[in-house]
mmCIF file of C-alpha atoms in Angstrom:
data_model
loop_
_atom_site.group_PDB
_atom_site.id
_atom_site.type_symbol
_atom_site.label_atom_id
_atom_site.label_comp_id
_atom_site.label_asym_id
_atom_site.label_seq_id
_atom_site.Cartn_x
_atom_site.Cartn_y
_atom_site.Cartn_z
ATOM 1 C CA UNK N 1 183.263 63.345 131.082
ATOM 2 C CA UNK N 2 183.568 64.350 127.459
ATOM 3 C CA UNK N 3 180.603 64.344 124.918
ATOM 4 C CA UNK N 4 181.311 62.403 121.667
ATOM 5 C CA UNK N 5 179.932 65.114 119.622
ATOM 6 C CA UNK N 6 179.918 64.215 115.772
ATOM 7 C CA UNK N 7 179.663 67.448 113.609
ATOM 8 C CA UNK N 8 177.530 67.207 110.833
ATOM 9 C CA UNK N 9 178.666 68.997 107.873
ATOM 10 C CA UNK N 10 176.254 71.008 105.787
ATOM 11 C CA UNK N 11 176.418 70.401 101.706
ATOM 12 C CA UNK N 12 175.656 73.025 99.784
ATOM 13 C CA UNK N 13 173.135 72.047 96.808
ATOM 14 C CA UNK N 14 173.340 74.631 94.152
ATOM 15 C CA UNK N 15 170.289 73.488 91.087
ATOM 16 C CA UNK N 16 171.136 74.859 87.935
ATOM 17 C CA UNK N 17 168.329 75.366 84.884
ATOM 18 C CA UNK N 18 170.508 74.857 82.297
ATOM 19 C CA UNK N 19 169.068 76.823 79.474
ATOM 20 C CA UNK N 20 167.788 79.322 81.572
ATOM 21 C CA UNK N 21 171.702 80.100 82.191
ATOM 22 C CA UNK N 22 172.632 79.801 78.481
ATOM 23 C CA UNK N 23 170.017 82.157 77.135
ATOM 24 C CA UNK N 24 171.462 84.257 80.084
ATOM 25 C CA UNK N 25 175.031 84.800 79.306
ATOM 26 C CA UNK N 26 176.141 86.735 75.986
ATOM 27 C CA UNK N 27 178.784 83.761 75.194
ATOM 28 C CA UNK N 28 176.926 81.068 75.276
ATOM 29 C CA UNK N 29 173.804 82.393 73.674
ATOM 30 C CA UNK N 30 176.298 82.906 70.791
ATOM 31 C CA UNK N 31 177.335 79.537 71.052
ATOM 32 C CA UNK N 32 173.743 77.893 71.131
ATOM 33 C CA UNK N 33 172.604 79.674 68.147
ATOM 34 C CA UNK N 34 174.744 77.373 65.964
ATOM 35 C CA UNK N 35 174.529 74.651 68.593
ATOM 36 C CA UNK N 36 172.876 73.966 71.636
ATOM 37 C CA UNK N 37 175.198 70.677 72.291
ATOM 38 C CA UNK N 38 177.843 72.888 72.273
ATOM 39 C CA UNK N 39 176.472 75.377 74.232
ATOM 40 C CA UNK N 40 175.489 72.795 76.609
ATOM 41 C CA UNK N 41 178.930 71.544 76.968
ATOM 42 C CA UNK N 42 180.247 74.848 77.478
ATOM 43 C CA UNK N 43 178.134 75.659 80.801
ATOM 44 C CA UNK N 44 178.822 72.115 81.964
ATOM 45 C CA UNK N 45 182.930 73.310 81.667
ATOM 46 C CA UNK N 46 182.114 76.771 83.431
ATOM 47 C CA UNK N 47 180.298 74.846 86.109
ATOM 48 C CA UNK N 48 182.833 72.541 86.633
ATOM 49 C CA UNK N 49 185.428 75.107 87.378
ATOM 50 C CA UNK N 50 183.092 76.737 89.473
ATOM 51 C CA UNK N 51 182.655 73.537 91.267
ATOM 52 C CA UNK N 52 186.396 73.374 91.845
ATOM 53 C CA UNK N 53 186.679 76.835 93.265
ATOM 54 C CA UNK N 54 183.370 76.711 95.211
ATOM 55 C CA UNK N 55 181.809 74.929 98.139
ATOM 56 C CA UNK N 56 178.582 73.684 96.303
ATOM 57 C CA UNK N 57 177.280 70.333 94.737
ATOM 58 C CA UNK N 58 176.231 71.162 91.775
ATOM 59 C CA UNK N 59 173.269 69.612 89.837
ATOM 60 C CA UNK N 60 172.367 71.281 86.277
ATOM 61 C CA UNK N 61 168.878 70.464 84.407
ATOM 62 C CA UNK N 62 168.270 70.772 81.007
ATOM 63 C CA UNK N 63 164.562 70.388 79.503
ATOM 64 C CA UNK N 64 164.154 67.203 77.737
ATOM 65 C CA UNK N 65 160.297 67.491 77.802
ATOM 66 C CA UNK N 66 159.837 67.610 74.102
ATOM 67 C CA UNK N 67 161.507 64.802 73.085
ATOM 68 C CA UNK N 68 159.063 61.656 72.395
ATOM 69 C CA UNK N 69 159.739 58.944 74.515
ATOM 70 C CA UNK N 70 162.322 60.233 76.126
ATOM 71 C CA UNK N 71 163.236 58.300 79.860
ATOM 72 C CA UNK N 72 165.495 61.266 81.104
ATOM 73 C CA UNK N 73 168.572 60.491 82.284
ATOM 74 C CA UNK N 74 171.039 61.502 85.118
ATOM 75 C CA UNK N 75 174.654 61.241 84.923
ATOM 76 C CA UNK N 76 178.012 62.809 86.082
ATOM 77 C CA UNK N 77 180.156 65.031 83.760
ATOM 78 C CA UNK N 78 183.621 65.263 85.841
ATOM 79 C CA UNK N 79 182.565 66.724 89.254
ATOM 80 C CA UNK N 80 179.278 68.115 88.479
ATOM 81 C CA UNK N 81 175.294 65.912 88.528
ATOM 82 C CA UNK N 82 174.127 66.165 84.759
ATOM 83 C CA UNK N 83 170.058 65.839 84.523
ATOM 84 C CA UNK N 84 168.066 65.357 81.276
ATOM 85 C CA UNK N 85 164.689 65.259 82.611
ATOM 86 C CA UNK N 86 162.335 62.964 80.077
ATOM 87 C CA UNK N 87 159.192 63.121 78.161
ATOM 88 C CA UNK N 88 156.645 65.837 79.451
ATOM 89 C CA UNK N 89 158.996 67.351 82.592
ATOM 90 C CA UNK N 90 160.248 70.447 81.837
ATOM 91 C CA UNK N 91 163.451 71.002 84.359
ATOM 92 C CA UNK N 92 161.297 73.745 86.606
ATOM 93 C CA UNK N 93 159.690 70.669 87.678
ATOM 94 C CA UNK N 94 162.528 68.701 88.370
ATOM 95 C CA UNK N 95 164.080 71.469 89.825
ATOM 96 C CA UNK N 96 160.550 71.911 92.221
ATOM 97 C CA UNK N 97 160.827 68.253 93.008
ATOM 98 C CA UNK N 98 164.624 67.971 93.930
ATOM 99 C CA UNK N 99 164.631 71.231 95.999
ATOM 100 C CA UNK N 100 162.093 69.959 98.039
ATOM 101 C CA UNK N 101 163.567 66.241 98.206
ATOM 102 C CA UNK N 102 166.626 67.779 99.174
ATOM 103 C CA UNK N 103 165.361 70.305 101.941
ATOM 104 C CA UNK N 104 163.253 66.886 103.505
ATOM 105 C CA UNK N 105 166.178 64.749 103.724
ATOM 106 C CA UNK N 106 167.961 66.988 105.949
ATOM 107 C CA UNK N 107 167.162 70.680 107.477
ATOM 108 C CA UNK N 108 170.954 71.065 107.752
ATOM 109 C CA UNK N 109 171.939 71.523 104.212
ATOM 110 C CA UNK N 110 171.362 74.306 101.776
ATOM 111 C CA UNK N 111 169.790 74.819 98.815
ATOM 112 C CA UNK N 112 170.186 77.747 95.804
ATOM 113 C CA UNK N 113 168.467 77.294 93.113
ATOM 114 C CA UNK N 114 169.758 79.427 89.728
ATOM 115 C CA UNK N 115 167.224 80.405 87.464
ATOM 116 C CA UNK N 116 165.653 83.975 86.037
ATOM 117 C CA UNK N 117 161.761 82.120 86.135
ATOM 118 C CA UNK N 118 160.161 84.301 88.669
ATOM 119 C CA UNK N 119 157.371 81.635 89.184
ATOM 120 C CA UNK N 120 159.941 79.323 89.522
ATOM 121 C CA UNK N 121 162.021 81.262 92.951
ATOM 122 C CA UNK N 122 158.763 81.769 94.367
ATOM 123 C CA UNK N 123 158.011 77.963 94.262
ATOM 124 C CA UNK N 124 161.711 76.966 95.835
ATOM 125 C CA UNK N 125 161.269 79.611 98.087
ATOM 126 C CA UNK N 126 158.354 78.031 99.651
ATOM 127 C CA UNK N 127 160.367 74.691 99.441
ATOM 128 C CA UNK N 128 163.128 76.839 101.850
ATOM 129 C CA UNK N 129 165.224 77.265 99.281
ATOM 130 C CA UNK N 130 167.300 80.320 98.269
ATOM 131 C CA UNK N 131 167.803 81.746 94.756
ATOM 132 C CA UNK N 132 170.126 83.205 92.218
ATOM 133 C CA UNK N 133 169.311 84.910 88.916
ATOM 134 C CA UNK N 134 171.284 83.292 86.025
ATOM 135 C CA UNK N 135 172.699 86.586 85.240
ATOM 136 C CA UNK N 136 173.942 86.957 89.029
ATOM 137 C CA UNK N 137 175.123 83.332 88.686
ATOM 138 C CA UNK N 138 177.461 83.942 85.827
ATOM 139 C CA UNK N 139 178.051 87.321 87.585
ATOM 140 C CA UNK N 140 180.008 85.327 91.078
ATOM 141 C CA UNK N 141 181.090 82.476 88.896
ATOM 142 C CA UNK N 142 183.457 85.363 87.645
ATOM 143 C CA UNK N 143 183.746 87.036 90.596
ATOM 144 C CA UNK N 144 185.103 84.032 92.359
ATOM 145 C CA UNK N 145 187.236 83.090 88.830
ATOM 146 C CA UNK N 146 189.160 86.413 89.168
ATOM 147 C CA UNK N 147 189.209 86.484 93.147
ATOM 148 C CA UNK N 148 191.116 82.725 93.119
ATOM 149 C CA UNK N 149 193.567 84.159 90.194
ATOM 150 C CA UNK N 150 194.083 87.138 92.372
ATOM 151 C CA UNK N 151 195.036 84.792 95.510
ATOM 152 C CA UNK N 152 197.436 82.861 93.401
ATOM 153 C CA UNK N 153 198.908 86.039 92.109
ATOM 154 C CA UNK N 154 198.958 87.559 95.931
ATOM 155 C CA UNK N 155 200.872 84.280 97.167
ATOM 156 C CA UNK N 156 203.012 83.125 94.106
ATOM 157 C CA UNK N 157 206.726 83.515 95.834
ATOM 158 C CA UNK N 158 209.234 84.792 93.530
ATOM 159 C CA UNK N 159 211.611 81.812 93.077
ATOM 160 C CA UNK N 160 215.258 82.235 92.412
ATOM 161 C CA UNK N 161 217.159 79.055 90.693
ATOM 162 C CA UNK N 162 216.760 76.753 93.145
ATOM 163 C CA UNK N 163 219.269 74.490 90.890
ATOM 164 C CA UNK N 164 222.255 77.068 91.300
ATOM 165 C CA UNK N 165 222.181 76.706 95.495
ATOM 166 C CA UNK N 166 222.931 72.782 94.710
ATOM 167 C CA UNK N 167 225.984 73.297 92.172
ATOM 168 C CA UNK N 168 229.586 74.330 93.398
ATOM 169 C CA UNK N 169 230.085 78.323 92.404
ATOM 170 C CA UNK N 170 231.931 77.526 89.523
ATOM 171 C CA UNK N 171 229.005 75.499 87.906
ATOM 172 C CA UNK N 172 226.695 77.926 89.174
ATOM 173 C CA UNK N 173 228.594 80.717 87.654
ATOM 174 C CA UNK N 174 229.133 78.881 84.143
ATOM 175 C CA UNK N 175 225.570 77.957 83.956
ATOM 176 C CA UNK N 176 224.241 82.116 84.740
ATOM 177 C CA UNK N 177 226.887 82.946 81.981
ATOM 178 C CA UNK N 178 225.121 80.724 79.204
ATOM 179 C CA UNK N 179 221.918 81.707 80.811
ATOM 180 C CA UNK N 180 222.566 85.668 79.906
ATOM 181 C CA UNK N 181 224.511 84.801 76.923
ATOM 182 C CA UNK N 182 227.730 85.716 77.826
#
């Protein structure tokens, strides 16, 4: 008699502290100094790709704690969780809170957690998460950017015409004569 075994995939959480990342990489540093919308709209673009190329669910938290009266928000930009936390939480909080939310619901997925706060990875480590420094997050966000182009390179068949195997040879033989400028 067979088993009816249902496999449970495991998601892949990967919490992002947005500024933390921003103030991390050179580009987008650059980009915050004369605005941090734009800055944050940048990192939500890299993330995205990432998210394309990647196996994770991505959730990234910006700190919203200083702005009076604000509610906080959460909302999705293209494929990726977007999290404004509101008035008072700073997103290492958040972060805390969703980490261990996450690792409660089920013992099956994982969780990585990308931040440079060293009080902060020793808190989701306790929660059983793992971590990544923002600098070693932008660091495989590239890694994987230029392994992917590599693969496409790798398996990109050269392609003759395909057009000249469906015309007669004398077609065929007109239209490679135009083609070279003969």
């Amino acid at each position: 008699m067979a088993r009816n075994r249902t496999r449970v995939s495991r998601v892949h959480y990967l919490l992002v502290d947005g500024y933390n990342v921003i103030h991390s990489h050179k580009e987008l540093a650059a980009i915050a100094a004369d605005s941090l919308d734009g800055a944050r709209v940048k990192l939500c673009e890299i993330l995205c790709e990432y998210k394309a190329l990647s196996r994770y669910r991505i959730i990234v938290v910006f700190d919203a704690h200083l702005v009076p009266g604000g509610t906080g928000s959460v909302t999705d930009y293209n494929n990726i969780k977007l999290v404004f936390t509101k008035e008072a939480e700073t997103a290492d909080r958040y972060i805390e809170q969703a980490a261990y939310k996450l690792s409660k619901e089920s013992n099956r997925d994982q969780i990585t957690v990308a931040t440079s706060d060293v009080l902060e990875q020793l808190i989701i480590l306790g929660h059983g998460a793992s971590r990544i420094s923002s600098t070693d997050l932008i660091e495989e966000i590239e890694r994987t950017k230029t392994q992917m182009r590599n693969r496409h390179i790798e398996n990109k068949p050269i392609k003759n015409n395909p057009l000249l195997g469906l015309l007669d040879a004398e077609t065929a033989a007109k239209l490679e004569a135009m083609r070279f400028g003969k």
